[in-house]
Amino acid sequence: LGKLNDKTYLESNNPFIKIDKYNISSDKIISLFDLQKIEKFIEIKDNFKILEIGAGSGRLSECILSTKEKINYVICDIPPSIYISYKRLKSAFPNKKINLFFDIDKKSLQRKVSESEISFIFPHQLDYFNNNFFNITLAVDCFHEMDKKTIKKYFDFINQISSNFYFSIWSKTKNWYSGGLFKKTERLDFEKGDYPIPDNWDNKLKENLEFPSNQIALGYKINN
């Protein structure tokens, strides 16, 4: 808690309580719970290259970057969220090399990312990375918002460019208006096989989250 920045976690008058010397918000606690669960799957070490898909406000990425040193962090997202997390991390880490790489060509992107500390890219640019470039890919609380076709596309990318994958999802839900013209809903139920887990992924973690308790955390070792 002491490593998390009040300037960014409590901006916009976010509610918090004070216990001892710490200002505690739900974003701080949830982010630390997420990090604890990730590290139950795999320890984040120095010089790790981390890809986060769907970083949203940037609460988890800030938590990881605040508590871990010497890591290379890439956020893949879409507008407007990607600009929100960019603004947040620029404020939280004014001395880090942070770059938007939306217009970088395929030949240069991987080198540019390696030279930066925090990078921002769009989803189609995932195709620009070499096999197993990332030590781990993270996707917290986002895949259950996508249709199955989009999830499959992301999983195919992750299968090529990452050695490990951690994600958290609602255990089951329905996405309204994602099922096409004649089908208003599309079911997403992990236990019924609605997430296309490739055969070469080895499950190492499957647990309920502390909060929300009806979400599950999943960790996979990717064998390529």
mmCIF file of C-alpha atoms in Angstrom:
data_model
loop_
_atom_site.group_PDB
_atom_site.id
_atom_site.type_symbol
_atom_site.label_atom_id
_atom_site.label_comp_id
_atom_site.label_asym_id
_atom_site.label_seq_id
_atom_site.Cartn_x
_atom_site.Cartn_y
_atom_site.Cartn_z
ATOM 1 C CA LEU A 1 0.000 0.000 0.000
ATOM 2 C CA GLY A 2 2.817 2.351 0.781
ATOM 3 C CA LYS A 3 4.140 2.074 -2.785
ATOM 4 C CA LEU A 4 0.868 3.089 -4.447
ATOM 5 C CA ASN A 5 0.572 6.739 -5.383
ATOM 6 C CA ASP A 6 -2.301 8.721 -3.861
ATOM 7 C CA LYS A 7 -1.985 11.293 -6.640
ATOM 8 C CA THR A 8 -3.222 8.823 -9.227
ATOM 9 C CA TYR A 9 -5.232 6.300 -7.205
ATOM 10 C CA LEU A 10 -7.247 8.992 -5.408
ATOM 11 C CA GLU A 11 -7.619 11.566 -8.182
ATOM 12 C CA SER A 12 -11.079 12.820 -9.185
ATOM 13 C CA ASN A 13 -12.145 12.632 -5.534
ATOM 14 C CA ASN A 14 -12.273 8.839 -5.518
ATOM 15 C CA PRO A 15 -13.618 7.629 -2.139
ATOM 16 C CA PHE A 16 -11.149 6.200 0.356
ATOM 17 C CA ILE A 17 -10.709 5.448 4.031
ATOM 18 C CA LYS A 18 -7.660 6.080 6.165
ATOM 19 C CA ILE A 19 -6.261 3.238 8.264
ATOM 20 C CA ASP A 20 -3.101 4.003 10.227
ATOM 21 C CA LYS A 21 -1.074 6.106 7.782
ATOM 22 C CA TYR A 22 -2.539 4.653 4.553
ATOM 23 C CA ASN A 23 -5.269 6.068 2.335
ATOM 24 C CA ILE A 24 -7.073 2.957 1.122
ATOM 25 C CA SER A 25 -9.348 2.819 -1.919
ATOM 26 C CA SER A 26 -11.063 -0.105 -3.626
ATOM 27 C CA ASP A 27 -8.786 0.340 -6.671
ATOM 28 C CA LYS A 28 -5.688 -0.048 -4.505
ATOM 29 C CA ILE A 29 -6.977 -3.175 -2.771
ATOM 30 C CA ILE A 30 -8.292 -4.840 -5.938
ATOM 31 C CA SER A 31 -5.042 -4.123 -7.783
ATOM 32 C CA LEU A 32 -2.985 -5.670 -4.985
ATOM 33 C CA PHE A 33 -5.299 -8.703 -4.930
ATOM 34 C CA ASP A 34 -4.799 -9.042 -8.704
ATOM 35 C CA LEU A 35 -1.031 -8.830 -8.369
ATOM 36 C CA GLN A 36 -1.038 -11.384 -5.562
ATOM 37 C CA LYS A 37 -3.026 -13.798 -7.741
ATOM 38 C CA ILE A 38 -0.748 -13.230 -10.751
ATOM 39 C CA GLU A 39 2.315 -13.982 -8.653
ATOM 40 C CA LYS A 40 0.706 -17.128 -7.334
ATOM 41 C CA PHE A 41 0.853 -18.218 -10.976
ATOM 42 C CA ILE A 42 4.275 -16.783 -11.871
ATOM 43 C CA GLU A 43 6.733 -14.498 -10.087
ATOM 44 C CA ILE A 44 7.362 -11.253 -11.949
ATOM 45 C CA LYS A 45 11.123 -10.891 -12.186
ATOM 46 C CA ASP A 46 13.565 -8.187 -13.260
ATOM 47 C CA ASN A 47 13.756 -7.645 -17.020
ATOM 48 C CA PHE A 48 10.392 -9.289 -17.648
ATOM 49 C CA LYS A 49 8.556 -8.112 -20.742
ATOM 50 C CA ILE A 50 4.879 -7.810 -19.825
ATOM 51 C CA LEU A 51 1.947 -7.292 -22.181
ATOM 52 C CA GLU A 52 -1.373 -6.160 -20.727
ATOM 53 C CA ILE A 53 -4.485 -6.321 -22.888
ATOM 54 C CA GLY A 54 -7.358 -4.024 -21.958
ATOM 55 C CA ALA A 55 -5.677 -2.046 -19.188
ATOM 56 C CA GLY A 56 -8.665 0.262 -18.730
ATOM 57 C CA SER A 57 -7.852 3.049 -16.294
ATOM 58 C CA GLY A 58 -4.355 1.637 -15.738
ATOM 59 C CA ARG A 59 -4.874 0.680 -12.090
ATOM 60 C CA LEU A 60 -3.204 -2.753 -12.380
ATOM 61 C CA SER A 61 -0.358 -1.587 -14.610
ATOM 62 C CA GLU A 62 0.423 1.223 -12.167
ATOM 63 C CA CYS A 63 0.357 -1.245 -9.270
ATOM 64 C CA ILE A 64 2.788 -3.604 -10.987
ATOM 65 C CA LEU A 65 5.110 -0.813 -12.124
ATOM 66 C CA SER A 66 5.059 0.690 -8.604
ATOM 67 C CA THR A 67 6.046 -2.554 -6.890
ATOM 68 C CA LYS A 68 8.346 -4.136 -9.483
ATOM 69 C CA GLU A 69 11.560 -2.734 -10.908
ATOM 70 C CA LYS A 70 13.333 -3.121 -14.238
ATOM 71 C CA ILE A 71 10.397 -4.440 -16.223
ATOM 72 C CA ASN A 72 9.309 -3.553 -19.740
ATOM 73 C CA TYR A 73 5.550 -2.956 -19.885
ATOM 74 C CA VAL A 74 3.354 -2.836 -23.006
ATOM 75 C CA ILE A 75 -0.325 -1.883 -22.936
ATOM 76 C CA CYS A 76 -2.558 -2.952 -25.810
ATOM 77 C CA ASP A 77 -5.958 -1.282 -25.802
ATOM 78 C CA ILE A 78 -8.376 0.829 -27.831
ATOM 79 C CA PRO A 79 -9.606 4.430 -27.498
ATOM 80 C CA PRO A 80 -10.678 6.053 -25.304
ATOM 81 C CA SER A 81 -9.319 3.788 -22.545
ATOM 82 C CA ILE A 82 -5.792 3.710 -23.912
ATOM 83 C CA TYR A 83 -5.454 7.474 -23.583
ATOM 84 C CA ILE A 84 -6.791 7.374 -20.019
ATOM 85 C CA SER A 85 -4.160 4.834 -18.934
ATOM 86 C CA TYR A 86 -1.469 6.746 -20.869
ATOM 87 C CA LYS A 87 -2.289 9.991 -19.035
ATOM 88 C CA ARG A 88 -2.354 8.159 -15.706
ATOM 89 C CA LEU A 89 1.011 6.438 -16.137
ATOM 90 C CA LYS A 90 2.648 9.626 -17.410
ATOM 91 C CA SER A 91 1.518 11.278 -14.174
ATOM 92 C CA ALA A 92 2.531 8.346 -11.964
ATOM 93 C CA PHE A 93 5.962 7.799 -13.560
ATOM 94 C CA PRO A 94 7.252 11.121 -14.935
ATOM 95 C CA ASN A 95 10.823 9.809 -15.157
ATOM 96 C CA LYS A 96 10.096 6.642 -17.127
ATOM 97 C CA LYS A 97 10.440 6.323 -20.913
ATOM 98 C CA ILE A 98 6.786 6.193 -21.977
ATOM 99 C CA ASN A 99 5.747 6.170 -25.637
ATOM 100 C CA LEU A 100 2.714 5.868 -27.891
ATOM 101 C CA PHE A 101 3.621 3.637 -30.838
ATOM 102 C CA PHE A 102 0.427 3.693 -32.873
ATOM 103 C CA ASP A 103 2.112 4.728 -36.120
ATOM 104 C CA ILE A 104 5.281 2.605 -35.884
ATOM 105 C CA ASP A 105 5.857 0.129 -38.719
ATOM 106 C CA LYS A 106 6.277 -3.603 -38.277
ATOM 107 C CA LYS A 107 10.054 -3.549 -38.695
ATOM 108 C CA SER A 108 10.625 -0.943 -35.977
ATOM 109 C CA LEU A 109 8.026 -1.668 -33.314
ATOM 110 C CA GLN A 110 9.765 -4.456 -31.425
ATOM 111 C CA ARG A 111 13.010 -2.467 -31.238
ATOM 112 C CA LYS A 112 11.171 0.682 -30.112
ATOM 113 C CA VAL A 113 9.340 -1.252 -27.402
ATOM 114 C CA SER A 114 12.608 -2.759 -26.153
ATOM 115 C CA GLU A 115 14.122 0.723 -25.881
ATOM 116 C CA SER A 116 11.158 2.049 -23.870
ATOM 117 C CA GLU A 117 9.946 1.247 -20.364
ATOM 118 C CA ILE A 118 6.214 1.659 -20.969
ATOM 119 C CA SER A 119 4.698 1.392 -24.451
ATOM 120 C CA PHE A 120 1.180 1.754 -25.844
ATOM 121 C CA ILE A 121 -0.017 -0.073 -28.957
ATOM 122 C CA PHE A 122 -3.234 -0.943 -30.785
ATOM 123 C CA PRO A 123 -4.484 -4.558 -31.082
ATOM 124 C CA HIS A 124 -3.527 -5.094 -34.744
ATOM 125 C CA GLN A 125 0.109 -4.404 -33.814
ATOM 126 C CA LEU A 126 0.308 -7.612 -31.770
ATOM 127 C CA ASP A 127 1.091 -9.251 -35.081
ATOM 128 C CA TYR A 128 4.374 -7.301 -35.209
ATOM 129 C CA PHE A 129 6.136 -9.214 -32.410
ATOM 130 C CA ASN A 130 8.348 -12.282 -32.654
ATOM 131 C CA ASN A 131 7.488 -15.603 -31.061
ATOM 132 C CA ASN A 132 7.631 -15.588 -27.236
ATOM 133 C CA PHE A 133 8.658 -11.923 -27.091
ATOM 134 C CA PHE A 134 6.705 -11.442 -23.851
ATOM 135 C CA ASN A 135 7.350 -13.363 -20.633
ATOM 136 C CA ILE A 136 3.701 -12.987 -19.656
ATOM 137 C CA THR A 137 0.489 -11.530 -21.035
ATOM 138 C CA LEU A 138 -2.173 -10.183 -18.652
ATOM 139 C CA ALA A 139 -5.851 -9.569 -19.350
ATOM 140 C CA VAL A 140 -7.865 -8.653 -16.278
ATOM 141 C CA ASP A 141 -11.631 -8.206 -16.420
ATOM 142 C CA CYS A 142 -11.906 -7.659 -20.177
ATOM 143 C CA PHE A 143 -12.324 -10.846 -22.260
ATOM 144 C CA HIS A 144 -15.854 -11.451 -20.991
ATOM 145 C CA GLU A 145 -16.807 -8.178 -22.717
ATOM 146 C CA MET A 146 -15.787 -9.485 -26.163
ATOM 147 C CA ASP A 147 -17.498 -11.749 -28.683
ATOM 148 C CA LYS A 148 -16.090 -15.221 -29.265
ATOM 149 C CA LYS A 149 -14.543 -14.298 -32.622
ATOM 150 C CA THR A 150 -12.547 -11.480 -31.028
ATOM 151 C CA ILE A 151 -11.461 -13.666 -28.094
ATOM 152 C CA LYS A 152 -10.206 -16.314 -30.534
ATOM 153 C CA LYS A 153 -8.168 -13.708 -32.409
ATOM 154 C CA TYR A 154 -6.522 -12.457 -29.214
ATOM 155 C CA PHE A 155 -5.797 -16.015 -28.052
ATOM 156 C CA ASP A 156 -4.112 -16.756 -31.398
ATOM 157 C CA PHE A 157 -1.878 -13.694 -30.988
ATOM 158 C CA ILE A 158 -1.028 -14.583 -27.385
ATOM 159 C CA ASN A 159 -0.225 -18.153 -28.388
ATOM 160 C CA GLN A 160 2.524 -16.861 -30.659
ATOM 161 C CA ILE A 161 4.061 -13.961 -28.790
ATOM 162 C CA SER A 162 3.897 -14.901 -25.086
ATOM 163 C CA SER A 163 5.308 -17.640 -22.864
ATOM 164 C CA ASN A 164 2.636 -17.340 -20.159
ATOM 165 C CA PHE A 165 -0.899 -15.994 -19.955
ATOM 166 C CA TYR A 166 -2.942 -14.836 -16.958
ATOM 167 C CA PHE A 167 -6.504 -13.615 -17.275
ATOM 168 C CA SER A 168 -9.577 -13.119 -15.103
ATOM 169 C CA ILE A 169 -13.177 -13.334 -16.316
ATOM 170 C CA TRP A 170 -16.739 -13.679 -15.084
ATOM 171 C CA SER A 171 -17.229 -17.429 -14.648
ATOM 172 C CA LYS A 172 -20.294 -17.112 -16.850
ATOM 173 C CA THR A 173 -22.126 -14.255 -18.510
ATOM 174 C CA LYS A 174 -24.007 -13.240 -21.640
ATOM 175 C CA ASN A 175 -22.932 -10.524 -24.039
ATOM 176 C CA TRP A 176 -25.945 -8.684 -25.383
ATOM 177 C CA TYR A 177 -26.002 -7.860 -29.102
ATOM 178 C CA SER A 178 -22.781 -9.790 -29.746
ATOM 179 C CA GLY A 179 -24.380 -12.832 -31.357
ATOM 180 C CA GLY A 180 -25.008 -11.470 -34.846
ATOM 181 C CA LEU A 181 -28.133 -10.389 -36.723
ATOM 182 C CA PHE A 182 -30.509 -13.138 -35.596
ATOM 183 C CA LYS A 183 -29.084 -13.895 -32.157
ATOM 184 C CA LYS A 184 -29.197 -11.118 -29.578
ATOM 185 C CA THR A 185 -26.932 -12.725 -26.988
ATOM 186 C CA GLU A 186 -23.800 -14.818 -26.937
ATOM 187 C CA ARG A 187 -23.080 -17.044 -23.941
ATOM 188 C CA LEU A 188 -19.646 -16.950 -22.327
ATOM 189 C CA ASP A 189 -19.362 -19.785 -19.808
ATOM 190 C CA PHE A 190 -15.834 -20.972 -19.100
ATOM 191 C CA GLU A 191 -16.904 -24.379 -17.767
ATOM 192 C CA LYS A 192 -18.881 -25.063 -20.949
ATOM 193 C CA GLY A 193 -15.911 -24.443 -23.219
ATOM 194 C CA ASP A 194 -16.864 -21.028 -24.549
ATOM 195 C CA TYR A 195 -13.260 -19.792 -24.303
ATOM 196 C CA PRO A 196 -11.109 -21.424 -27.039
ATOM 197 C CA ILE A 197 -8.132 -22.543 -24.934
ATOM 198 C CA PRO A 198 -5.478 -23.969 -27.322
ATOM 199 C CA ASP A 199 -4.284 -27.542 -26.779
ATOM 200 C CA ASN A 200 -0.718 -26.407 -26.109
ATOM 201 C CA TRP A 201 -1.706 -24.296 -23.083
ATOM 202 C CA ASP A 202 -0.995 -25.969 -19.752
ATOM 203 C CA ASN A 203 -3.253 -24.782 -16.934
ATOM 204 C CA LYS A 204 -1.294 -23.868 -13.780
ATOM 205 C CA LEU A 205 -3.836 -21.729 -11.910
ATOM 206 C CA LYS A 206 -7.608 -21.732 -11.629
ATOM 207 C CA GLU A 207 -9.124 -19.993 -8.608
ATOM 208 C CA ASN A 208 -11.958 -17.662 -7.701
ATOM 209 C CA LEU A 209 -10.981 -14.064 -7.144
ATOM 210 C CA GLU A 210 -11.370 -12.549 -3.704
ATOM 211 C CA PHE A 211 -13.276 -9.720 -5.366
ATOM 212 C CA PRO A 212 -15.458 -10.002 -7.367
ATOM 213 C CA SER A 213 -15.927 -13.526 -6.020
ATOM 214 C CA ASN A 214 -17.855 -14.699 -9.099
ATOM 215 C CA GLN A 215 -14.833 -14.104 -11.321
ATOM 216 C CA ILE A 216 -12.161 -16.729 -11.893
ATOM 217 C CA ALA A 217 -8.419 -16.305 -12.332
ATOM 218 C CA LEU A 218 -6.643 -18.504 -14.865
ATOM 219 C CA GLY A 219 -2.949 -18.981 -15.521
ATOM 220 C CA TYR A 220 -1.521 -20.909 -18.466
ATOM 221 C CA LYS A 221 1.982 -21.937 -19.438
ATOM 222 C CA ILE A 222 2.198 -21.711 -23.236
ATOM 223 C CA ASN A 223 4.189 -24.558 -24.758
ATOM 224 C CA ASN A 224 5.540 -23.695 -28.195
#
